[in-house]
Structure formats: C-alpha cells, structure tokens
Short mmCIF file of C-alpha atoms in Angstrom, two decimals:
data_model
loop_
_atom_site.label_atom_id
_atom_site.label_comp_id
_atom_site.label_asym_id
_atom_site.label_seq_id
_atom_site.Cartn_x
_atom_site.Cartn_y
_atom_site.Cartn_z
CA MET A 1 -25.42 163.82 141.81
CA ALA A 2 -21.88 164.64 140.97
CA THR A 3 -20.46 167.71 142.55
CA PRO A 4 -19.09 170.36 140.75
CA VAL A 5 -15.63 171.06 141.41
CA ALA A 6 -14.11 174.94 141.44
CA LYS A 7 -11.22 175.18 138.69
CA THR A 8 -7.76 177.46 139.83
CA ASP A 9 -5.62 178.69 138.24
CA LYS A 10 -2.64 177.25 140.72
CA PRO A 11 0.22 175.21 138.75
CA VAL A 12 -0.16 171.29 138.88
CA ALA A 13 2.91 170.47 141.60
CA ALA A 14 5.22 167.66 139.57
CA PRO A 15 4.95 164.65 141.11
CA SER A 16 7.26 163.72 143.92
CA GLY A 17 10.03 160.94 144.06
CA PRO A 18 9.65 158.07 146.26
CA ALA A 19 7.25 157.96 149.00
CA GLY A 20 8.81 159.54 152.31
CA SER A 21 12.01 161.02 149.97
CA GLY A 22 10.51 164.45 149.46
CA ARG A 23 12.25 164.60 146.35
CA PRO A 24 10.89 165.26 143.31
CA ARG A 25 11.09 162.54 140.60
CA THR A 26 13.17 164.14 137.48
CA PRO A 27 11.03 164.07 134.28
CA ARG A 28 11.78 161.15 132.00
CA PRO A 29 13.03 161.82 128.33
CA PRO A 30 10.74 161.67 125.86
CA ARG A 31 10.96 158.97 123.94
CA PRO A 32 11.17 158.95 120.08
CA ASN A 33 7.66 158.19 118.20
CA TYR A 34 8.63 154.57 116.94
CA ARG A 35 5.35 154.45 115.48
CA GLN A 36 5.92 156.87 113.02
CA ILE A 37 10.05 156.06 112.77
CA HIS A 38 9.03 152.75 111.60
CA GLN A 39 5.54 152.48 110.29
CA PHE A 40 6.84 150.66 107.64
CA PRO A 41 7.55 147.18 108.16
CA LEU A 42 9.24 146.18 104.98
CA PRO A 43 11.45 148.14 102.27
CA VAL A 44 8.66 147.69 99.85
CA ASN A 45 6.27 150.07 98.50
CA VAL A 46 2.90 149.11 98.55
CA HIS A 47 0.11 150.56 96.29
CA HIS A 48 -3.13 150.40 98.53
CA VAL A 49 -6.76 149.66 96.74
CA PRO A 50 -9.76 150.85 98.41
CA PRO A 51 -12.33 147.85 99.53
CA VAL A 52 -15.29 147.26 97.24
CA ILE A 53 -18.14 147.90 99.01
CA PRO A 54 -21.13 145.58 96.97
CA HIS A 55 -24.36 147.91 98.05
CA ASN A 56 -21.97 151.32 97.46
CA PRO A 57 -21.78 152.18 93.52
CA LEU A 58 -19.31 154.69 94.80
CA SER A 59 -16.41 152.06 95.63
CA LEU A 60 -16.47 150.94 92.36
CA ILE A 61 -15.39 154.04 91.04
CA SER A 62 -12.65 154.88 93.80
CA VAL A 63 -11.48 151.30 92.83
CA ALA A 64 -11.04 152.46 89.05
CA LEU A 65 -9.34 155.86 90.56
CA SER A 66 -7.13 153.71 92.05
CA TYR A 67 -5.81 151.32 89.02
CA LEU A 68 -6.04 154.09 87.15
CA THR A 69 -3.18 156.08 89.55
CA PHE A 70 -1.32 153.43 89.63
CA LEU A 71 -1.32 152.65 85.53
CA ILE A 72 -0.38 156.42 85.18
CA MET A 73 2.18 156.41 88.35
CA PRO A 74 3.58 153.30 89.47
CA PRO A 75 5.02 153.14 92.98
CA ARG A 76 8.86 153.69 91.97
CA GLN A 77 10.51 150.36 94.31
CA GLU A 78 14.00 151.26 95.68
CA VAL A 79 16.64 149.05 95.31
CA TYR A 80 20.01 149.47 97.92
CA SER A 81 23.28 148.47 96.97
CA ALA A 82 25.48 146.37 99.18
CA TYR A 83 28.84 144.55 98.73
CA PHE A 84 29.94 141.15 99.99
CA ASP A 85 33.16 141.07 102.88
CA LYS A 86 34.56 137.62 102.37
CA ALA A 87 36.61 137.92 105.24
CA THR A 88 33.68 138.36 107.56
CA SER A 89 31.16 136.16 105.79
CA SER A 90 28.93 139.12 105.79
CA ILE A 91 26.99 141.71 103.63
CA HIS A 92 28.12 145.60 104.23
CA VAL A 93 25.77 148.86 103.72
CA THR A 94 27.75 152.14 103.57
CA ASP A 95 25.58 154.22 102.15
CA GLU A 96 23.73 156.17 104.67
CA LYS A 97 20.29 156.54 103.28
CA SER A 98 20.18 152.69 102.67
CA ILE A 99 21.49 152.28 106.27
CA LYS A 100 18.36 154.38 107.85
CA ALA A 101 15.86 152.66 105.51
CA LEU A 102 16.93 149.16 106.08
CA TRP A 103 17.30 149.65 109.57
CA GLU A 104 13.35 151.86 110.02
CA MET A 105 11.93 149.69 107.36
CA GLY A 106 12.23 145.83 108.92
CA PHE A 107 15.02 145.90 111.55
CA PHE A 108 17.43 144.80 109.01
CA GLY A 109 21.49 144.58 110.47
CA LYS A 110 23.15 145.87 113.24
CA GLY A 111 25.32 148.72 112.69
CA SER A 112 29.27 147.69 112.63
CA LEU A 113 30.49 150.24 116.04
CA SER A 114 26.99 149.51 117.80
CA ARG A 115 25.35 146.84 119.90
CA SER A 116 22.08 146.77 117.88
CA GLU A 117 21.21 150.64 115.94
CA PRO A 118 23.42 152.20 113.99
CA SER A 119 24.10 155.15 116.37
CA TRP A 120 27.74 155.52 116.37
CA LEU A 121 27.64 159.11 115.13
CA ALA A 122 25.17 160.65 117.20
CA ARG A 123 26.90 158.94 119.87
CA GLU A 124 30.26 160.16 118.83
CA LYS A 125 29.09 163.86 117.96
CA LYS A 126 27.72 164.12 121.70
CA ARG A 127 30.92 163.12 123.01
CA ARG A 128 32.66 166.07 121.02
CA GLY A 129 29.73 168.64 121.87
CA LEU A 130 28.40 168.51 118.48
CA HIS A 131 24.81 167.03 118.99
CA ASP A 132 22.57 168.44 122.24
CA GLY A 133 20.44 165.45 122.00
CA LYS A 134 20.21 162.15 124.11
CA THR A 135 21.27 159.23 121.97
CA SER A 136 19.56 155.66 122.94
CA GLU A 137 22.07 155.10 124.83
CA GLU A 138 22.44 157.56 127.21
CA ILE A 139 18.61 157.17 127.55
CA THR A 140 18.55 153.69 128.28
CA ARG A 141 21.47 153.95 131.28
CA ALA A 142 19.29 157.00 132.95
CA ARG A 143 16.65 154.62 132.92
CA ARG A 144 18.60 151.97 134.44
CA GLU A 145 20.18 154.89 136.94
CA GLU A 146 16.92 156.01 137.79
CA ARG A 147 15.58 151.84 137.86
CA ARG A 148 18.68 151.30 140.91
CA ALA A 149 18.14 154.48 142.83
CA LEU A 150 14.48 153.39 143.42
CA LYS A 151 15.54 149.73 144.22
CA LEU A 152 17.65 151.63 146.65
CA GLU A 153 15.04 154.20 147.85
CA ARG A 154 12.42 151.29 148.59
CA ALA A 155 14.91 148.71 150.32
CA ARG A 156 15.79 151.78 152.68
CA LEU A 157 12.30 152.62 153.44
CA GLU A 158 11.56 148.64 154.17
CA LYS A 159 14.91 148.69 156.50
CA GLN A 160 13.01 151.96 158.19
CA ALA A 161 9.86 150.21 158.60
CA ILE A 162 11.61 147.48 160.29
CA GLU A 163 13.20 149.58 162.75
CA GLU A 164 10.28 151.18 164.08
CA THR A 165 8.14 148.04 164.06
CA LEU A 166 11.00 146.71 166.40
CA LYS A 167 11.45 149.82 168.45
CA ALA A 168 7.53 149.98 169.13
CA GLU A 169 7.74 146.62 170.10
CA ALA A 170 10.43 146.62 172.57
CA ALA A 171 8.89 149.73 173.86
CA ALA A 172 5.44 148.16 174.50
CA ARG A 173 7.47 144.80 176.49
CA GLU A 174 9.56 147.32 178.73
CA SER A 175 5.97 148.99 179.69
CA GLY A 176 3.64 146.06 180.05
CA SER A 177 1.32 147.36 177.28
CA THR A 178 0.23 147.74 174.16
CA GLU A 179 -1.72 150.61 174.56
CA ALA A 180 1.06 152.66 172.78
CA THR A 181 0.95 151.15 169.47
CA GLY A 182 -3.08 150.14 169.48
CA GLN A 183 -2.20 146.51 168.39
CA THR A 184 -1.59 143.36 170.24
CA PRO A 185 1.85 141.65 170.11
CA GLU A 186 -0.08 139.22 167.70
CA ASP A 187 -0.17 141.94 165.26
CA LYS A 188 2.81 143.19 165.34
CA ALA A 189 4.51 140.08 165.03
CA ASP A 190 2.20 139.36 162.03
CA GLY A 191 3.21 142.90 160.28
CA THR A 192 6.84 142.32 161.18
CA ALA A 193 6.68 139.09 159.27
CA THR A 194 4.82 140.62 156.59
CA THR A 195 7.21 143.39 156.23
CA ALA A 196 10.66 140.97 156.76
CA GLU A 197 9.18 139.06 153.05
CA LYS A 198 9.98 142.07 151.07
CA ILE A 199 13.16 142.75 152.11
CA SER A 200 16.26 140.51 152.33
CA LEU A 201 19.03 141.16 154.02
CA ARG A 202 21.17 140.51 150.95
CA LYS A 203 19.52 143.42 149.10
CA LEU A 204 20.45 146.12 152.09
CA LYS A 205 23.49 144.87 152.05
CA ASP A 206 24.06 145.26 148.61
CA ALA A 207 22.47 148.16 148.87
CA LYS A 208 24.77 149.55 151.54
CA ILE A 209 28.08 147.97 149.32
CA LEU A 210 26.46 150.46 145.88
CA GLU A 211 25.71 152.89 148.63
CA ALA A 212 29.88 152.95 150.46
CA ARG A 213 30.97 152.58 146.74
CA GLU A 214 29.51 155.95 145.28
CA ALA A 215 30.43 157.63 148.55
CA ARG A 216 33.71 156.68 147.42
CA LEU A 217 34.02 157.17 144.20
CA ALA A 218 32.73 160.76 144.62
CA ALA A 219 35.25 161.46 147.30
CA GLN A 220 38.26 160.05 144.65
CA ASP A 221 36.45 162.48 141.83
CA ALA A 222 36.89 165.40 144.44
CA GLU A 223 40.40 165.03 145.30
CA ALA A 224 41.16 164.77 141.73
CA ALA A 225 39.61 168.08 140.86
CA LYS A 226 41.25 169.25 143.88
CA LYS A 227 44.75 168.78 142.47
CA THR A 228 44.04 169.72 139.12
CA GLU A 229 43.06 172.78 140.04
CA THR A 230 45.89 173.68 141.95
CA ASN A 231 48.85 171.55 140.49
CA GLY A 232 47.76 171.93 137.08
CA LYS A 233 47.12 169.02 134.61
CA SER A 234 50.19 166.65 134.73
CA VAL A 235 51.22 164.49 131.98
CA ARG A 236 53.56 161.19 132.33
CA PHE A 237 55.04 159.58 129.82
CA SER A 238 56.97 156.02 129.31
CA PRO A 239 60.44 156.19 128.61
CA LEU A 240 60.38 155.51 125.05
CA VAL A 241 58.01 158.10 124.10
CA GLN A 242 59.77 160.30 126.60
CA LYS A 243 62.85 160.11 124.30
CA LYS A 244 60.88 160.25 120.99
CA GLU A 245 61.93 163.56 119.32
CA PHE A 246 59.60 165.51 117.51
CA SER A 247 61.43 168.23 115.19
CA SER A 248 59.79 171.53 114.42
CA ASN A 249 59.51 171.56 110.98
CA SER A 250 56.81 168.34 110.91
CA PRO A 251 53.58 169.03 109.21
CA SER A 252 51.77 168.16 111.97
CA SER A 253 53.15 170.92 113.57
CA GLU A 254 52.75 173.48 110.87
CA THR A 255 48.97 172.87 110.29
CA VAL A 256 46.37 173.00 113.07
CA ALA A 257 43.35 170.48 112.44
CA GLU A 258 40.10 173.05 112.15
CA PRO A 259 36.63 172.10 114.28
CA LEU A 260 34.26 170.21 112.57
CA ASP A 261 30.83 170.93 112.03
CA ALA A 262 27.95 168.43 112.69
CA ASP A 263 27.31 168.77 109.19
CA ASP A 264 30.75 167.34 108.29
CA PHE A 265 31.17 165.19 110.72
CA PRO A 266 32.26 161.92 108.86
CA ASN A 267 30.33 158.68 109.41
CA GLU A 268 32.41 155.74 110.14
CA GLU A 269 29.89 153.05 110.83
CA HIS A 270 28.04 151.11 108.25
CA LEU A 271 25.58 148.22 108.62
CA GLN A 272 25.99 144.69 108.70
CA LEU A 273 23.63 142.38 107.45
CA SER A 274 23.60 138.22 108.10
CA ASN A 275 23.43 136.01 104.46
CA GLU A 276 19.82 135.72 105.80
CA GLU A 277 18.76 138.69 105.64
CA ALA A 278 20.69 140.35 102.26
CA PHE A 279 18.99 136.85 100.88
CA PHE A 280 15.74 137.51 101.80
CA LEU A 281 16.25 141.21 100.82
CA ALA A 282 17.52 140.30 96.94
CA TYR A 283 15.66 137.41 96.66
CA GLY A 284 12.52 137.95 98.39
CA LEU A 285 11.82 141.52 98.34
CA GLY A 286 13.97 142.30 95.03
CA ALA A 287 15.26 145.96 97.15
CA LEU A 288 18.67 144.69 97.16
CA GLN A 289 21.98 143.92 95.35
CA VAL A 290 24.68 142.53 96.08
CA TYR A 291 28.59 143.67 94.58
CA ASP A 292 31.56 141.84 94.84
CA ALA A 293 33.95 143.86 97.66
CA PRO A 294 35.88 146.55 96.02
CA SER A 295 39.78 145.75 96.43
CA THR A 296 42.44 147.90 96.59
CA SER A 297 43.82 147.42 92.43
CA THR A 298 40.05 147.21 90.89
CA THR A 299 36.83 148.99 91.45
CA GLN A 300 33.54 147.47 92.03
CA SER A 301 31.87 145.66 89.88
CA THR A 302 29.15 147.06 87.93
CA SER A 303 27.00 144.42 87.57
CA PRO A 304 25.23 142.71 91.04
CA THR A 305 25.06 138.79 91.53
CA PRO A 306 22.63 137.04 90.35
CA ILE A 307 20.49 135.37 92.93
CA GLN A 308 21.84 131.46 91.66
CA ALA A 309 25.48 132.74 91.69
CA LEU A 310 24.59 134.41 95.19
CA LEU A 311 22.90 131.51 96.50
CA GLN A 312 26.30 129.36 96.19
CA GLN A 313 28.42 132.04 97.52
CA PHE A 314 26.19 131.98 100.78
CA CYS A 315 26.34 128.39 100.97
CA HIS A 316 30.09 128.03 100.89
CA HIS A 317 30.78 130.49 103.08
CA SER A 318 28.18 129.27 105.86
CA PHE A 319 31.23 126.67 106.94
CA GLN A 320 34.22 127.90 108.75
CA PRO A 321 36.54 127.85 106.86
CA ALA A 322 34.48 128.44 103.72
CA ARG A 323 34.34 125.53 101.74
CA ASP A 324 35.73 125.53 98.37
CA GLY A 325 33.58 127.43 95.60
CA THR A 326 33.40 124.26 92.75
CA ALA A 327 32.07 121.80 95.37
CA SER A 328 28.44 121.15 94.85
CA LEU A 329 25.40 122.25 97.20
CA GLN A 330 23.83 120.06 99.36
CA PRO A 331 20.71 120.12 100.79
CA ASP A 332 21.26 120.18 104.48
CA ASP A 333 23.95 123.22 104.12
CA PRO A 334 23.74 125.50 106.87
CA PHE A 335 22.80 128.56 104.83
CA MET A 336 19.47 126.58 103.57
CA ILE A 337 18.42 125.01 106.55
CA SER A 338 18.51 128.59 108.14
CA TYR A 339 17.37 130.81 105.48
CA THR A 340 14.49 128.27 104.95
CA VAL A 341 13.40 128.96 108.69
CA TYR A 342 14.26 132.89 108.44
CA HIS A 343 12.38 133.51 105.01
CA HIS A 344 9.11 130.93 107.27
CA PHE A 345 8.99 133.58 110.25
CA ARG A 346 9.45 136.95 108.15
CA SER A 347 6.89 135.49 105.56
CA LEU A 348 4.63 135.13 108.90
CA GLY A 349 5.31 139.01 109.51
CA TRP A 350 7.67 138.43 112.70
CA VAL A 351 10.72 140.61 113.01
CA ILE A 352 13.70 137.62 113.57
CA ARG A 353 17.02 138.93 114.67
CA SER A 354 20.11 136.52 115.74
CA GLY A 355 19.64 134.86 119.33
CA VAL A 356 23.36 134.05 119.87
CA LYS A 357 23.46 136.27 123.09
CA PHE A 358 20.32 133.44 124.29
CA GLY A 359 22.21 130.72 122.97
CA THR A 360 19.70 129.91 120.22
CA ASP A 361 19.73 130.87 116.84
CA TYR A 362 16.69 133.14 116.07
CA LEU A 363 14.81 135.79 118.34
CA LEU A 364 11.28 136.80 117.12
CA TYR A 365 9.93 140.32 117.82
CA ASN A 366 6.25 141.04 117.28
CA ARG A 367 6.81 144.65 115.66
CA GLY A 368 10.75 144.92 116.58
CA PRO A 369 13.28 145.56 119.40
CA VAL A 370 12.46 149.40 119.95
CA PHE A 371 8.33 147.94 121.13
CA SER A 372 9.37 145.09 123.01
CA HIS A 373 11.52 142.68 123.94
CA ALA A 374 11.50 139.13 121.94
CA GLU A 375 9.03 136.79 122.99
CA PHE A 376 10.69 133.50 121.13
CA ALA A 377 13.52 132.07 120.88
CA VAL A 378 13.97 129.79 118.20
CA VAL A 379 16.38 126.78 117.76
CA VAL A 380 16.42 125.00 114.37
CA ILE A 381 17.17 121.46 113.86
CA PRO A 382 17.72 119.79 110.60
CA SER A 383 15.09 116.50 109.88
CA TYR A 384 15.73 114.02 107.75
CA SER A 385 12.28 112.33 107.30
CA HIS A 386 11.95 111.41 103.63
CA PRO A 387 13.08 108.02 102.41
CA TYR A 388 16.04 109.02 100.61
CA TRP A 389 18.19 109.49 103.93
CA SER A 390 17.45 105.89 105.20
CA GLU A 391 18.25 104.00 102.18
CA THR A 392 21.73 103.36 102.93
CA GLU A 393 23.39 102.19 106.10
CA GLU A 394 25.92 105.25 105.36
CA ARG A 395 22.82 108.01 105.15
CA LYS A 396 21.67 106.53 108.82
CA ASN A 397 24.80 107.40 110.37
CA TYR A 398 25.38 110.73 108.49
CA THR A 399 21.65 111.80 109.54
CA ALA A 400 22.19 110.27 112.88
CA GLU A 401 25.28 112.92 113.88
CA LYS A 402 23.79 115.48 112.18
CA GLN A 403 20.07 116.18 114.53
CA ALA A 404 21.77 114.39 117.48
CA ARG A 405 20.94 116.90 120.47
CA SER A 406 21.06 115.48 124.28
CA TRP A 407 18.27 115.95 126.59
CA TRP A 408 21.42 118.00 128.72
CA TRP A 409 21.51 120.45 125.99
CA LEU A 410 17.59 120.75 125.71
CA HIS A 411 17.48 121.33 129.71
CA CYS A 412 20.23 124.06 129.22
CA VAL A 413 18.60 126.00 126.16
CA ASN A 414 15.71 125.66 128.04
CA ARG A 415 16.35 126.81 131.48
CA VAL A 416 18.16 130.21 129.59
CA GLN A 417 14.90 131.18 127.86
CA ALA A 418 13.05 130.82 131.45
CA GLN A 419 15.34 132.89 132.67
CA VAL A 420 14.72 135.65 130.26
CA MET A 421 11.01 135.51 129.86
CA LYS A 422 11.11 133.75 126.38
CA SER A 423 9.40 130.83 124.80
CA LEU A 424 11.75 127.87 123.40
CA CYS A 425 10.50 126.74 120.23
CA LEU A 426 12.33 124.06 118.27
CA VAL A 427 11.82 124.16 114.42
CA TYR A 428 12.31 120.85 112.52
CA VAL A 429 13.10 121.86 108.97
CA ASP A 430 12.92 118.36 106.53
CA VAL A 431 15.13 117.86 104.34
CA PRO A 432 14.83 117.06 100.86
CA PRO A 433 17.02 115.06 98.61
CA PRO A 434 19.55 116.53 96.73
CA ALA A 435 18.46 118.10 93.46
CA ALA A 436 19.52 118.34 89.99
CA SER A 437 19.94 122.13 89.54
CA ILE A 438 19.48 125.46 91.04
CA ASP A 439 18.52 127.62 88.10
CA ASP A 440 14.56 127.94 89.98
CA VAL A 441 15.37 128.62 93.53
CA GLY A 442 11.70 128.85 94.11
CA ALA A 443 11.00 125.33 93.69
CA LEU A 444 14.10 124.66 95.62
CA PHE A 445 13.09 126.01 98.77
CA GLY A 446 9.42 124.61 98.11
CA GLN A 447 10.79 121.33 98.57
CA TYR A 448 11.60 122.37 102.30
CA LYS A 449 9.04 121.81 104.78
CA VAL A 450 9.34 123.49 108.70
CA ARG A 451 7.51 121.82 111.93
CA GLU A 452 7.33 123.75 114.76
CA PHE A 453 7.30 122.92 118.61
CA MET A 454 6.77 124.71 121.71
CA ILE A 455 8.65 123.61 125.02
CA LYS A 456 7.84 124.86 128.28
CA ARG A 457 9.58 124.53 131.26
CA TRP A 458 8.18 122.48 133.89
CA THR A 459 8.30 123.86 137.39
CA PRO A 460 6.60 121.82 140.49
CA ASN A 461 5.12 124.53 142.40
CA ARG A 462 3.30 126.39 139.27
CA THR A 463 1.77 122.85 137.86
CA ARG A 464 0.41 121.09 141.23
CA ASP A 465 -2.74 119.53 141.39
#
C-alpha cells in the first residue's frame, strides 16, 4: 500500500552545482523550438490527402473534399531568386525572406559571414546593444564554459579524494591499526587504485594551468580597469596618423551619425549555396531561379538561366580554374559525379552538408545540424565499370588515374572519422559513356548508378575472440 505524501507550499530548491561545491548551478538558457522552426524538410508546399479507410464511407467524403479544395485553391509554390557569382563559383541569395526559408526548410547553404546558420545580423545587434536575446554562438560558448567548469570541479574532487585516502593510510600506518578507517590496508589500496584510475596527472596539470591563466587574466583586467579610472583612456597613434591633419570643414566633422534602430539595421550577410544545392533546388524541386550576377554597367537579367545552360555552367566551373564555356561536357565531370551523389541522398531524406572540415566530400545528418551531429561521412569515388571505358589502352590509363586511391589515404580518412565518431561511407558512381545530347537532364542522370560501401575501423581490443 502506497504511503500518502503530504503536500507543502515551500518552494523547491534549485539544483545545486557539482557534488561538494556548494554553489548553485546557473540554469541553462532555453533552447529555441527547433521542431517548430524546422518542421518542413524541404521548401515545397505539399497538399495532404487524407487516407482512404475501406470500412468507413466517410473517408471517401473527406478525400473528395480534399481534391475539391485542391482544385479550387491549389497550393502556391514559392520560387526563390538567386544569382551566380563566377568569382567564387557559387550561388548567392540576398533576399532576407528567401534566406530564412531556405535555411529553415532543408538547411540549404551557409551564411557568408557565419560558420553555418546566417546569424551575423543577430550577433551584430547583440554587440551594439540593440538585441537582448542570446545568439546561437553565445549559447554554444556558454555551454562549453559550463562543461569545462564541471570537468575542473570533477578533477578537483577526485584529487581531494585521493589526498584524503593517502592521509588516512598514513595515519593508519603510524598508529599501527585500521580502526580509524574501518578498512583493511588491502581495501584501502584497492580504493586508492580505483580512484586513481578516474583521474590522470595530466588532467590535474591542465586544470592548474587553466586556473592560473584565469587568475592572471583577471588580475590584468583589474589592473587595466584601475588605470582607466585614474588616468582616463589614452590612445596612442602611429607617427603617420599623428602627422595627418583634419580640416574642420570636412563632412565627417559637420554631421554626426544618428544611432540606428534595431529594425533599420542593415543586413550585410547573404546566403551562399553550393552548385549542387542550387541545382537540386532549381531542377529537383523547381523552387529556385538562378540569374546572372549583376555588373556595374548593366542590371540583373530579367530571365532566369535555363536548366540545360545552368548544368553546363556548373560543369565548367567545377574545375579550377573554370573551363572554357565552349568545351563539351564529359560524363565524369566533377559536378556530374558530385551532384549524382547529392541528389541520391537528398531523395532518401538525408540532410547533406559539405564535409570538407573532416576531409570528406559530404556529411549526412538524420534531421539537421541543429538536432544532432552527422552520422555518416561520404567520400565520392568515380567508377568506370562500363565496357566503353576499357575498349582502348588510352581509356584504361585515363580511368586508372582518375580512380586511383592509396591504402594510406584510406587509413587516414578512416582514422579521422573514427576520432569524430562518424561512419565512413565510400560511394562509387558508375560513369556512363558520353551522351550525345543534354536536352533531357533526367535521362542523362538516370544513366548513373550509385553503390555504397561502409568502412569500419578495426580495433583489436574491441574485436577479440
């Protein structure tokens, strides 16, 4: 029989910090509702049709009403605009609504002034005091500082436990009895060894170095603040600046810049899309129109680039430097190979991002970078298994050079992925023979085949019999 618990009106105490610290733990700032923000996986409006239940006649009525609603008010597909920059060989989106939509619905592109999510405007407003909330970078920095403080506190407690155990053993040896601790010397030795396994001297040394560094920086800041209060702020100019004379009639001395409001603050960041992302949005989803970059003398073209011309442009710019526009397309162009893999995984529902920071071609996320880390790292390798590529000796030498990889390379890439807790996936793309025409883009990419191989690093201590 359960014992009733008496209710009380006393407030519940806040959770304390690490064990033995006695300091209250600061509450972590609430995270944004990413489920609501990124509820749509792709920037496509879909008309949902209710299921048909055979034993329920009312379901047929709901399906008929759904189709009638679709005929009367069809969903409007939003088409976004971007322009191609030949200098960087990438696609730029400058409209703020388009930037927000493409990032929130599918995690396309990256901010030109940010690491991933376009957050420069929020960070700049925060720096100028126009924004009270915390940016994603500040939340990540605070979480890392909290984790580092917890590690230092844990190392201090483990060191304190070792010192107390050693003192108790020394006292027991001096008195010649074990009544003070209630344990035998063997038990104490085992406990000391177990505690010593939890902590390393290197961690304690790092903790001491960090504490000394923080104390030194705090002392320097206090000394600098004291000098500023007593002597005032002093500015030292270089000799060139000291010789420079400014006239009082200059426009900068007559006008004083007015403070900007939070709503009027200009956004200098744009969304930068890769060629694979832009072509998937333009060809695969029909949600993007790519224009030529506007120049100083002419305005932006009014008509978007056709899909066939866009494919040729991306293939030419997949080389460094860019290939001549009059050259014919080859089936093993870098863009053809990389886009085949990108379209393959995007069609399977994966969120695919660049993997250059881990030495791979792509990273595969289950839902997106704000929900979890990438699970797989993808390396793309062209494969020339078609008989066309082995007809002549020249083609054999060409294909052998294109797909040559060394075991040293594979070991290095696999070791990096094992360190960052990712599974390495080798993706072989079977290259077809050259096509006569590129008018039918779907038939062109339909000739490519993708084969996936998972590579797992062999560790002797985990695979013993």
